[in-house]
mmCIF file of C-alpha atoms and ligand atoms in Angstrom:
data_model
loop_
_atom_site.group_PDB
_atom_site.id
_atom_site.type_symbol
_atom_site.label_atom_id
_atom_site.label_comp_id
_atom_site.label_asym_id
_atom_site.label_seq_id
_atom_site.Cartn_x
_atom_site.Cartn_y
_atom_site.Cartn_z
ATOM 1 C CA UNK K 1 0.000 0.000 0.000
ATOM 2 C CA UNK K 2 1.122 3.451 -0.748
ATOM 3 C CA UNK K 3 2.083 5.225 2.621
ATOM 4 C CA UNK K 4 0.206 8.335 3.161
ATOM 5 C CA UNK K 5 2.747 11.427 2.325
ATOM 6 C CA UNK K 6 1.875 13.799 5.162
ATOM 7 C CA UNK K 7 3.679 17.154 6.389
ATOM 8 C CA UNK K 8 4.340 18.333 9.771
ATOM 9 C CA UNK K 9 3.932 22.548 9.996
ATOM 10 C CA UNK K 10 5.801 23.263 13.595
ATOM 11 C CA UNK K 11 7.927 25.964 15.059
ATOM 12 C CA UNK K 12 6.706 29.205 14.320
ATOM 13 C CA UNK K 13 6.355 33.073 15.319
ATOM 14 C CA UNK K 14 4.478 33.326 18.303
ATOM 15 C CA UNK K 15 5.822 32.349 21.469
ATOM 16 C CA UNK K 16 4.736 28.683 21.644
ATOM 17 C CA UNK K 17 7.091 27.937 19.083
ATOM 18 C CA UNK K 18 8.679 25.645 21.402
ATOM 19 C CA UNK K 19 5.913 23.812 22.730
ATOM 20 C CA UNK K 20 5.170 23.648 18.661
ATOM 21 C CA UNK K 21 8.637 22.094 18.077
ATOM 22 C CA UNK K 22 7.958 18.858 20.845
ATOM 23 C CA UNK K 23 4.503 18.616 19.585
ATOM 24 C CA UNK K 24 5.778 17.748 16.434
ATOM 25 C CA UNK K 25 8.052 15.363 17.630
ATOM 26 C CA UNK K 26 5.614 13.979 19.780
ATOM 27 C CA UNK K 27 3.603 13.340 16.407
ATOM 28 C CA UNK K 28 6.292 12.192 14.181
ATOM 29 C CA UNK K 29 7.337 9.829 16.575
ATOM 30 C CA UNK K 30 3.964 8.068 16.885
ATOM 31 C CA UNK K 31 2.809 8.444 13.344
ATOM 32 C CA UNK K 32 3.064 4.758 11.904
ATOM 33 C CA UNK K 33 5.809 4.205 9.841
ATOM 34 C CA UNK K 34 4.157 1.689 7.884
ATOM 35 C CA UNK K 35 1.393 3.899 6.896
ATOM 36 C CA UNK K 36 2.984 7.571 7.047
ATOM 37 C CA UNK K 37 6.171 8.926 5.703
ATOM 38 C CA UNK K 38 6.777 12.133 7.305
ATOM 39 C CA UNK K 39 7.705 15.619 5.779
ATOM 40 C CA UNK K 40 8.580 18.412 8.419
ATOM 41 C CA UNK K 41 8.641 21.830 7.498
ATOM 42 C CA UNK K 42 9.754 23.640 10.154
ATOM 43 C CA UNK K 43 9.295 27.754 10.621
ATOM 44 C CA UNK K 44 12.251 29.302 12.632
ATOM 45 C CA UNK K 45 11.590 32.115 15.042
ATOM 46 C CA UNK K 46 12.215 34.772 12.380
ATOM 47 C CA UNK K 47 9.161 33.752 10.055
ATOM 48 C CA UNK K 48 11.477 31.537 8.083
ATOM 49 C CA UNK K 49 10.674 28.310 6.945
ATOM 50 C CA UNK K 50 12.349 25.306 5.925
ATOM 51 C CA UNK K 51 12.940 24.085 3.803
ATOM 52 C CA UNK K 52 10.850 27.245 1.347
ATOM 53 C CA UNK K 53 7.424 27.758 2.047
ATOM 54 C CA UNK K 54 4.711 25.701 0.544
ATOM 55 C CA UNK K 55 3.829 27.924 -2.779
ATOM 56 C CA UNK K 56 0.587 29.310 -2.262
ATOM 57 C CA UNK K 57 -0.352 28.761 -5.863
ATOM 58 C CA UNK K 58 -3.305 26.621 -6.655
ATOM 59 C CA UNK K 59 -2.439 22.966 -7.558
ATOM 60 C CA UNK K 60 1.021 23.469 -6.670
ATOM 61 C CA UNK K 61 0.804 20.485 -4.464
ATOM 62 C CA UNK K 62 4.656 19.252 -3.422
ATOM 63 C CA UNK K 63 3.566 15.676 -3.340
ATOM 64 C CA UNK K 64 1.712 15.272 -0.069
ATOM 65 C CA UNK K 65 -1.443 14.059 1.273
ATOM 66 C CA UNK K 66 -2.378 16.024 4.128
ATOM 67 C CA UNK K 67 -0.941 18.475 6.500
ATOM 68 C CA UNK K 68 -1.094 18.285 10.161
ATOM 69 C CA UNK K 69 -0.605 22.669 11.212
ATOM 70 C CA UNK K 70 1.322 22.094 14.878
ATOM 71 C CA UNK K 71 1.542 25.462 15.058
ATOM 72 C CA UNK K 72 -0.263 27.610 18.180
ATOM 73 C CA UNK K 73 -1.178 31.023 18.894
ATOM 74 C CA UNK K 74 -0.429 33.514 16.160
ATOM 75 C CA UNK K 75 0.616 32.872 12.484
ATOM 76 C CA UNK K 76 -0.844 29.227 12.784
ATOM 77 C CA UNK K 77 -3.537 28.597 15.070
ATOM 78 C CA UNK K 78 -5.392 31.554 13.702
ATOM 79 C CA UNK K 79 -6.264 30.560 9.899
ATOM 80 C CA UNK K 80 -3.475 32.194 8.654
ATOM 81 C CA UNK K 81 -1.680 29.201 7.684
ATOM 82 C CA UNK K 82 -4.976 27.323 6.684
ATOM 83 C CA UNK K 83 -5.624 29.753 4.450
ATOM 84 C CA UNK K 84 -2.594 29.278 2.688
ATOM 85 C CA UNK K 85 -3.177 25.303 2.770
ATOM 86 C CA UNK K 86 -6.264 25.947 1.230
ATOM 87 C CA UNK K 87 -4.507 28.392 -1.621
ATOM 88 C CA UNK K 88 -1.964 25.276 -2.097
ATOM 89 C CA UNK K 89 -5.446 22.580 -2.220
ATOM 90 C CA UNK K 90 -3.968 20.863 0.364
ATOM 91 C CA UNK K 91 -5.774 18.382 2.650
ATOM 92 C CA UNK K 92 -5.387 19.359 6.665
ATOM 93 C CA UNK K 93 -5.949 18.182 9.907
ATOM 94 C CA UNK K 94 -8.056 20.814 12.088
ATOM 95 C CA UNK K 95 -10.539 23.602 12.066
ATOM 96 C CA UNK K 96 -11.179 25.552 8.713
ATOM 97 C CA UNK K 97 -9.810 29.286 8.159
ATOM 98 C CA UNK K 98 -13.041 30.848 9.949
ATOM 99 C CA UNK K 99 -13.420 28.168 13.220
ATOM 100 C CA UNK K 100 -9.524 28.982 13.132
ATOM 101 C CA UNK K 101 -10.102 32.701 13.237
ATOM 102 C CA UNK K 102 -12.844 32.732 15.746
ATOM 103 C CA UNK K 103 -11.382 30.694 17.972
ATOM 104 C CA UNK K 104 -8.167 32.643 18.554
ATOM 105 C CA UNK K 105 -10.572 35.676 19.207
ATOM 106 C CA UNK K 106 -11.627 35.818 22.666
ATOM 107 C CA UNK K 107 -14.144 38.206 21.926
ATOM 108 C CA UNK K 108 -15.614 36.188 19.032
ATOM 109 C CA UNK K 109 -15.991 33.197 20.502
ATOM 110 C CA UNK K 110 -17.830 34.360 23.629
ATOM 111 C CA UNK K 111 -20.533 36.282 21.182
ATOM 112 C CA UNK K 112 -20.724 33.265 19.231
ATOM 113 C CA UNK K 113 -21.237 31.467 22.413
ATOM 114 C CA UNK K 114 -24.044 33.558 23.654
ATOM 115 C CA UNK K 115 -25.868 33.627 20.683
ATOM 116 C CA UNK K 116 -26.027 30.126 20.446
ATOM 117 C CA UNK K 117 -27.485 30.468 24.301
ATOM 118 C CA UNK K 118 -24.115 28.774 25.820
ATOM 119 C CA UNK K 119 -22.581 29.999 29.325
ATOM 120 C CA UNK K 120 -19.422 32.808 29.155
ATOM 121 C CA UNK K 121 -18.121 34.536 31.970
ATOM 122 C CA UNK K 122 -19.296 38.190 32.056
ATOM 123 C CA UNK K 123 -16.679 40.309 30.473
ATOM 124 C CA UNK K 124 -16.805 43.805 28.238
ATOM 125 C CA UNK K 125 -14.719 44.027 24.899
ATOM 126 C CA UNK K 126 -12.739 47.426 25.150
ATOM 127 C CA UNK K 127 -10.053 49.119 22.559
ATOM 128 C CA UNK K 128 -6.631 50.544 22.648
ATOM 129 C CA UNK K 129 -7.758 54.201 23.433
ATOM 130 C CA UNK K 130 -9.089 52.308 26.693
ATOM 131 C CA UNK K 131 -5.471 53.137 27.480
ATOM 132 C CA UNK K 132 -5.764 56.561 28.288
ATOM 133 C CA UNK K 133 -9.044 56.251 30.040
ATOM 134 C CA UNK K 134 -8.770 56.910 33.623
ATOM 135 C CA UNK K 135 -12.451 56.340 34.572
ATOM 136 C CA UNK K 136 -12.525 53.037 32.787
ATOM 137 C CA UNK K 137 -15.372 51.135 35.073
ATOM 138 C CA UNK K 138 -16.435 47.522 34.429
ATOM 139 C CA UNK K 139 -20.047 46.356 35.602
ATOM 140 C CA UNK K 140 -18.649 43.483 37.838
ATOM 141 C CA UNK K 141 -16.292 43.021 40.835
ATOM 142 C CA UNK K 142 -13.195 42.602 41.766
ATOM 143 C CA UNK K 143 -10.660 40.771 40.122
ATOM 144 C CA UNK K 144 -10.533 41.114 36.961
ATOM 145 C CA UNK K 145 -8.733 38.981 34.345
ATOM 146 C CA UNK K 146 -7.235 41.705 31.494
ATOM 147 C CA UNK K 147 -6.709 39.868 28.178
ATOM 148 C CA UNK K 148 -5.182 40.541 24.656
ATOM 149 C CA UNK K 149 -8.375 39.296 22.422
ATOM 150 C CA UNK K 150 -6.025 37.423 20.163
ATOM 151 C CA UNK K 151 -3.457 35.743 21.839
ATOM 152 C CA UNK K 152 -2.652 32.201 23.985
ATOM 153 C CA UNK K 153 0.108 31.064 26.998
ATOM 154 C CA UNK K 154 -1.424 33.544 29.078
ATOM 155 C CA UNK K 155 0.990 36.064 27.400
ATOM 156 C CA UNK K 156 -0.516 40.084 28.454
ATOM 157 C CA UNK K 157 -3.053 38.322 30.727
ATOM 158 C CA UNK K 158 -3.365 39.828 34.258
ATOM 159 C CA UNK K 159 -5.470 39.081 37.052
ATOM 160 C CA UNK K 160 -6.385 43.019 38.547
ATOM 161 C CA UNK K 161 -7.658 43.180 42.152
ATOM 162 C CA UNK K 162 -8.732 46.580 41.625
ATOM 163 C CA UNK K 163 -9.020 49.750 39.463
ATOM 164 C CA UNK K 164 -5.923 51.214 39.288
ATOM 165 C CA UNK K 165 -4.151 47.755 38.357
ATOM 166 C CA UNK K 166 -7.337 47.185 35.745
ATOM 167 C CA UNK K 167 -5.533 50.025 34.360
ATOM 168 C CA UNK K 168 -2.319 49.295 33.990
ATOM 169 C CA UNK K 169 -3.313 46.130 33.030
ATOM 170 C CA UNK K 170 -5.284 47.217 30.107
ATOM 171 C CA UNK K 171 -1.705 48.854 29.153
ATOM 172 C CA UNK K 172 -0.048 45.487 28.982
ATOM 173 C CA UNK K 173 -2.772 44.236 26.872
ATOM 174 C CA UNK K 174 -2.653 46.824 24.634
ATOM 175 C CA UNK K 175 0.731 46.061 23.613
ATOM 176 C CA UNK K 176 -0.383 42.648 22.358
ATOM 177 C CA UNK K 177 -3.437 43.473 20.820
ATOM 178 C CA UNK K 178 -5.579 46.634 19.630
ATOM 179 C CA UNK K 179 -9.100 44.949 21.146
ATOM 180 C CA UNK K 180 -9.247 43.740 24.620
ATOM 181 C CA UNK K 181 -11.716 41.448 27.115
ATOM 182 C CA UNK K 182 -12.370 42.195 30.171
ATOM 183 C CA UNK K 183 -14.030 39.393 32.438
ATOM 184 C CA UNK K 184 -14.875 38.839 36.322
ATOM 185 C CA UNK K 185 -12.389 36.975 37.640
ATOM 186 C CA UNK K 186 -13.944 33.433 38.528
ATOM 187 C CA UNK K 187 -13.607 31.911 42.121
ATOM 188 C CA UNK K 188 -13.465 28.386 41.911
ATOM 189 C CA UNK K 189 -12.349 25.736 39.530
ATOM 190 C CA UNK K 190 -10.653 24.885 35.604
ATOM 191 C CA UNK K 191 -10.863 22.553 33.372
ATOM 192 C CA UNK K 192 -10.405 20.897 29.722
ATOM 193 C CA UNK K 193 -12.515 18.517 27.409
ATOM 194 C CA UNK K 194 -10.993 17.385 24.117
ATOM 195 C CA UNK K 195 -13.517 17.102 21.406
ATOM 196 C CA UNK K 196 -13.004 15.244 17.886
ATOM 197 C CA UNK K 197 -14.706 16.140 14.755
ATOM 198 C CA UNK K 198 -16.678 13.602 12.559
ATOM 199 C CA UNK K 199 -20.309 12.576 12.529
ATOM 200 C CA UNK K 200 -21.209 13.148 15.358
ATOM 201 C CA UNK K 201 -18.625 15.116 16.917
ATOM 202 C CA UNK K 202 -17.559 13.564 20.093
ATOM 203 C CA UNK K 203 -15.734 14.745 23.234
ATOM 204 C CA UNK K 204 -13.725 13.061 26.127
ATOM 205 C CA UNK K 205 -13.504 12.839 29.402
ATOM 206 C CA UNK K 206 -12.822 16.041 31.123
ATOM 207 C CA UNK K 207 -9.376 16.769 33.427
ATOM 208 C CA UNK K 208 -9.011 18.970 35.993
ATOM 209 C CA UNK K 209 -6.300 21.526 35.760
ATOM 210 C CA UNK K 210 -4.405 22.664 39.111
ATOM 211 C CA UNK K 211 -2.456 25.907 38.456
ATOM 212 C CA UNK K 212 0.282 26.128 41.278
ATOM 213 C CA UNK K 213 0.313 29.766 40.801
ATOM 214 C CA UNK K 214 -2.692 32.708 41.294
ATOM 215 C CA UNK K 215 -3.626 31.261 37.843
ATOM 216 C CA UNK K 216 -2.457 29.424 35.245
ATOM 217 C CA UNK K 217 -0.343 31.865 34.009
ATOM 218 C CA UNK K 218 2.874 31.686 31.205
ATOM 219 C CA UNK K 219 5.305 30.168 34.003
ATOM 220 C CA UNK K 220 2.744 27.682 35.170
ATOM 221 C CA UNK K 221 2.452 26.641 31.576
ATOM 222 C CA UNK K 222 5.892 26.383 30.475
ATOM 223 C CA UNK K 223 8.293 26.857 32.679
ATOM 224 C CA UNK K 224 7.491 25.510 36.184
ATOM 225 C CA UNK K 225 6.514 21.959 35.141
ATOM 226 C CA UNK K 226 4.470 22.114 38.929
ATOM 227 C CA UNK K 227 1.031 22.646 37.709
ATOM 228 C CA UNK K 228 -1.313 19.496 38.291
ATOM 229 C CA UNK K 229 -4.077 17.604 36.331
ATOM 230 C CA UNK K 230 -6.404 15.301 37.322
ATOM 231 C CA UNK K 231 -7.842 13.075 34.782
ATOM 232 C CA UNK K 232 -10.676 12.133 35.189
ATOM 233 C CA UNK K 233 -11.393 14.990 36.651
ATOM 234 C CA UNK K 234 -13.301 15.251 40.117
ATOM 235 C CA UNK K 235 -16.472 16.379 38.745
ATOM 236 C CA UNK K 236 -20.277 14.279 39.427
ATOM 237 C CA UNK K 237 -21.698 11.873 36.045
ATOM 238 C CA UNK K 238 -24.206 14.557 35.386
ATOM 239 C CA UNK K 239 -21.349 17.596 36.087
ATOM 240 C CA UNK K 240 -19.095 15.367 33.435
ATOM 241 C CA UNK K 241 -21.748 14.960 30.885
ATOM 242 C CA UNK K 242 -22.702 18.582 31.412
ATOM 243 C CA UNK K 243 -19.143 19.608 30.486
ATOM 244 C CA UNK K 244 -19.170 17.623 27.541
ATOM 245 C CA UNK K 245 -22.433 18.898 26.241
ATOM 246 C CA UNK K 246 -20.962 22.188 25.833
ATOM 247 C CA UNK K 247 -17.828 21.364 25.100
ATOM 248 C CA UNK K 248 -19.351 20.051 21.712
ATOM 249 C CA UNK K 249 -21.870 23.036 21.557
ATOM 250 C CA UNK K 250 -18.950 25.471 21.399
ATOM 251 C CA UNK K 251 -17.453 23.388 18.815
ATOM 252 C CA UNK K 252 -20.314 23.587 16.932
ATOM 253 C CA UNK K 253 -21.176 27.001 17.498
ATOM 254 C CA UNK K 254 -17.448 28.679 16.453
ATOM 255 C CA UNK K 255 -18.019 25.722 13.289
ATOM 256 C CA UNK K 256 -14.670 23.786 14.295
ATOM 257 C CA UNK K 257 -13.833 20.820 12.430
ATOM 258 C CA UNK K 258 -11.328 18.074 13.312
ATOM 259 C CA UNK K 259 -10.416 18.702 16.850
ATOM 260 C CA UNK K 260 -10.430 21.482 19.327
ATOM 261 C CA UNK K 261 -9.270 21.532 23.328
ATOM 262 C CA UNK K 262 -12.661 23.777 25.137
ATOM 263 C CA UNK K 263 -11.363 25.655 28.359
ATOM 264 C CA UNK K 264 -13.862 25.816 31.348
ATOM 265 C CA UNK K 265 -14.481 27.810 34.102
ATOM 266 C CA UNK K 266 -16.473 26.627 37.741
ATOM 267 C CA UNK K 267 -17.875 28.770 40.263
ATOM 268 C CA UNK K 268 -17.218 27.480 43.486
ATOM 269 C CA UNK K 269 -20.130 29.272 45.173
ATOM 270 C CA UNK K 270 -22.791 28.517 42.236
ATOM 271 C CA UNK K 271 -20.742 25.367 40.486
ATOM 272 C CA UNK K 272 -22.097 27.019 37.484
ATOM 273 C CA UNK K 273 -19.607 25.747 34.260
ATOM 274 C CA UNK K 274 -18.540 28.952 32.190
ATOM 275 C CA UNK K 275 -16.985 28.387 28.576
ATOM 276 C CA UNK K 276 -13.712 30.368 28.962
ATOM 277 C CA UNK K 277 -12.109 29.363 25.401
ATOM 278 C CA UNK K 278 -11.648 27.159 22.738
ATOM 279 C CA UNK K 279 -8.063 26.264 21.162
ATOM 280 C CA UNK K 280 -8.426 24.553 17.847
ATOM 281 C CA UNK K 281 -4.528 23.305 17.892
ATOM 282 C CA UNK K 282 -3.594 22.086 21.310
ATOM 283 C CA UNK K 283 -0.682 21.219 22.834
ATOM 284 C CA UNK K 284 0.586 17.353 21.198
ATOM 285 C CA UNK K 285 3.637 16.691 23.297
ATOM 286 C CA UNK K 286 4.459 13.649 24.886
ATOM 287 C CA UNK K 287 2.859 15.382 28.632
ATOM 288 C CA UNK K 288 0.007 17.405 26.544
ATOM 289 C CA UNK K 289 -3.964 16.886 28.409
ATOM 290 C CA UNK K 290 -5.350 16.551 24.635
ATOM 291 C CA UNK K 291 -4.009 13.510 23.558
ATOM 292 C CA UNK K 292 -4.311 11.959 27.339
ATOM 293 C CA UNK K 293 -7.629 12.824 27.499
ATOM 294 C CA UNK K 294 -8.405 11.035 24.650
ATOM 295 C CA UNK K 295 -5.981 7.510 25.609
ATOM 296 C CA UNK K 296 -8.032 8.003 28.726
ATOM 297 C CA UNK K 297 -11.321 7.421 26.473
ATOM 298 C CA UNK K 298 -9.774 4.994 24.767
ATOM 299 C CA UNK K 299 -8.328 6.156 22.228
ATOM 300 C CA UNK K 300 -4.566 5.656 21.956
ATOM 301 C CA UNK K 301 -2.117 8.420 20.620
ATOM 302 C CA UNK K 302 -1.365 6.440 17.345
ATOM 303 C CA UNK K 303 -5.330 5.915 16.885
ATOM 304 C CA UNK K 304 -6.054 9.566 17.263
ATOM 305 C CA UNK K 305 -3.530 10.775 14.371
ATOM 306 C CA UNK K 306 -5.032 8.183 12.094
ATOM 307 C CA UNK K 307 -8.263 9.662 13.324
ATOM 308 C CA UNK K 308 -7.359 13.380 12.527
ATOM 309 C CA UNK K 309 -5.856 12.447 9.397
ATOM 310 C CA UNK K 310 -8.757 10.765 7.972
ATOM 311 C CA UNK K 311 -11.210 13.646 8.944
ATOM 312 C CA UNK K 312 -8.696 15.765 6.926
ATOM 313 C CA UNK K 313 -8.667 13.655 3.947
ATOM 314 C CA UNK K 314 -12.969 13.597 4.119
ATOM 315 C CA UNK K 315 -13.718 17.029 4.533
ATOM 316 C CA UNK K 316 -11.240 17.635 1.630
ATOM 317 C CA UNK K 317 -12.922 15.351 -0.506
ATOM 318 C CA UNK K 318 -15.915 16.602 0.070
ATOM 319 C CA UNK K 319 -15.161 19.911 -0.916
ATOM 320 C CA UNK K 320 -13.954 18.876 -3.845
ATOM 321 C CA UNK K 321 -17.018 18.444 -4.750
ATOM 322 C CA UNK K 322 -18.341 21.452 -4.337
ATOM 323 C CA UNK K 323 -18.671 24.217 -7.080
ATOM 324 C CA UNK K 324 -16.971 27.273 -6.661
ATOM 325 C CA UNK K 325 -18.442 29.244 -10.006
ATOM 326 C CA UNK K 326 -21.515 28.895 -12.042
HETATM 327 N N1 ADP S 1 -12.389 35.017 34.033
HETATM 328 C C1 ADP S 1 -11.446 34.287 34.637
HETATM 329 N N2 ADP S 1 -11.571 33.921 35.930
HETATM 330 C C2 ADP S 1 -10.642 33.177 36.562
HETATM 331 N N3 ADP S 1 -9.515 32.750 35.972
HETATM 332 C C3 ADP S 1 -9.316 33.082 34.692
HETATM 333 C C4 ADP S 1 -10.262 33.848 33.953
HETATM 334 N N4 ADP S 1 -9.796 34.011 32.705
HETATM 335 C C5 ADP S 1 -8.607 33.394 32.657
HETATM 336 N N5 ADP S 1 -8.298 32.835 33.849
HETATM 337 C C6 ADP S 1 -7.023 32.129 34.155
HETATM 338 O O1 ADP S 1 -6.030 32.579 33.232
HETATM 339 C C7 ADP S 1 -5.576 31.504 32.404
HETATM 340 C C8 ADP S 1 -5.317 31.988 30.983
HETATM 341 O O2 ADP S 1 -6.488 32.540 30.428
HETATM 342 P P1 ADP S 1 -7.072 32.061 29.031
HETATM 343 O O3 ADP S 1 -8.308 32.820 28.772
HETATM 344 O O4 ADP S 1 -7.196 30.585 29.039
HETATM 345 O O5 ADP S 1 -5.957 32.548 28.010
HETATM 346 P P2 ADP S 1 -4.908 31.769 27.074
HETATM 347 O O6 ADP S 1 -5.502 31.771 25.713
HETATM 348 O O7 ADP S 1 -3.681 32.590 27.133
HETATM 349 O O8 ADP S 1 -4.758 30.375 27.611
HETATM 350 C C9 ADP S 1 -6.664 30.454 32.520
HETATM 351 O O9 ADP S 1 -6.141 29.168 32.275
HETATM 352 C C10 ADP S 1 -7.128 30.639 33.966
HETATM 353 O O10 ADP S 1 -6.208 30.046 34.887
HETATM 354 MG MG1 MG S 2 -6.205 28.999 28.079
#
């Protein structure tokens, strides 16, 4: 049988690039070698990639099959690159250009959630000249999490006990991104549910993530290695199931395909569960919750890729047959 030519995107701009990097050699190591032969292209920190980009030029396909984008946060996990996989009529695994897009936008996603009647935390959506407001007010308490609208890691995100620091906060923000949320800071609990794509979508058993930190900030992420996770997480049947119903609602409602890690929120006091966000590439390293959750199901690491590669390859063939002019 004729092994399945498929291309690893990793590395990249933003500043996940290395988390990127040992995703990808998470996935090249447990992509079969009997089915799969393996072609990285890997984007250096300047924008670079190698070896040269994949031409953007319609049918200029360079022999492969499918491409997996390991790529997170900006320049990758925000359509950008899918775009440009979809300019070269490549096959890929993941959400589209417009799930990608939405789903790196804070902002987006949580209107997106509400009109489809889903649960957000109660934020406001302010814009750069925010900066030089000194009577910026928010209709909620104390704390407050500050956010760059497009961004992951945690990177500009602070947690502001009160007005003054909601100000300076909104400064860091600003230097990441020209829109910025606003949300009440959340008492109580986090968690992650990986969802798959197909017909019908399906999602996993939830884990419980325990920052070691005020939250679970860049350091917690990346560098201290001490933040804990409890899969399965602690949570009651109908809590679980509850999770998981909105975890694929959110999917549905931002229009992801393929795969997608959903973020949530619990109120201690209430126990309400609050969609904080939705990341349509997640983490794929050897210690990553998305492919754990998922052996947890059942569904082992090597299963999973041949999984995501075959949604690839049937969305793609279904849009080729689609017409694109009269
Ligand atoms: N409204 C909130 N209330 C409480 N904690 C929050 C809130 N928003 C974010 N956090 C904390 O900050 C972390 C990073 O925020 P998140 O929105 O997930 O951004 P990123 O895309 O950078 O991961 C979360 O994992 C959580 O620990
Ligand atoms: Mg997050």
């Amino acid at each position: 049988m004729k092994k399945i030519q498929i291309g690893l995107i990793f590395g990249g701009r933003s500043g996940e690039h290395e988390v990127s990097v040992r995703s990808a050699d998470s996935v090249r190591k447990a992509l079969s070698a009997d089915r799969y032969e393996v072609h990285d292209f890997f984007i250096a920190k300047d924008g670079r990639w190698h070896p040269e980009p994949l031409a953007p030029v319609p049918g200029a396909n360079p022999g492969l099959d499918v491409v997996f984008p390991l790529l997170h946060g900006t320049y990758g996990e925000d359509g950008t690159v899918q775009g440009l996989l979809e300019l070269a009529d490549l096959p890929y695994v993941g959400a589209g250009v417009l799930a990608s897009a939405i789903s790196m936008d804070k902002a987006v996603t949580k209107r997106l959630c509400m009109a489809s009647g889903l649960p957000v935390v109660e934020h406001i959506v302010v814009d750069q000249a925010t900066v030089n407001d000194d009577n910026l007010a928010v209709p909620f308490g104390f704390p407050v999490f500050v956010k760059p609208a497009n961004l992951g890691s945690s990177v500009g995100i602070t947690k502001a006990h009160d007005a003054a620091a909601m100000r300076e906060a909104v400064k860091l923000a600003a230097r990441f991104d020209r829109k910025i949320v606003i949300e009440r800071g959340i008492q109580g609990r986090e968690f992650e549910c990986s969802v798959l794509g197909g017909r019908p979508a399906r999602a996993a058993a939830p884990c419980e993530i325990l920052p070691s930190r005020e939250f679970y900030d860049y350091e917690d992420k990346y560098l201290l290695g001490q933040a804990r996770f409890e899969l399965p997480a602690r949570l009651s049947k109908e809590q679980t199931a509850e999770m998981q119903r909105l975890a694929l609602a959110c999917f549905e409602a931002v229009g992801c395909e393929g795969m997608a890690r959903v973020d949530f929120l619990m109120e201690a006091a209430t126990e309400e569960i609050l969609i904080n966000e939705i990341n349509t590439i997640p983490g794929f390293t050897s210690i990553s919750m998305f492919p754990k959750m998922w052996e947890y199901s059942g569904l082992s690491y090597p299963d999973l890729l041949d999984t995501l590669v075959e949604l690839a390859l049937v969305r793609a063939a279904e849009r080729r047959q689609l017409s694109y002019s009269r």
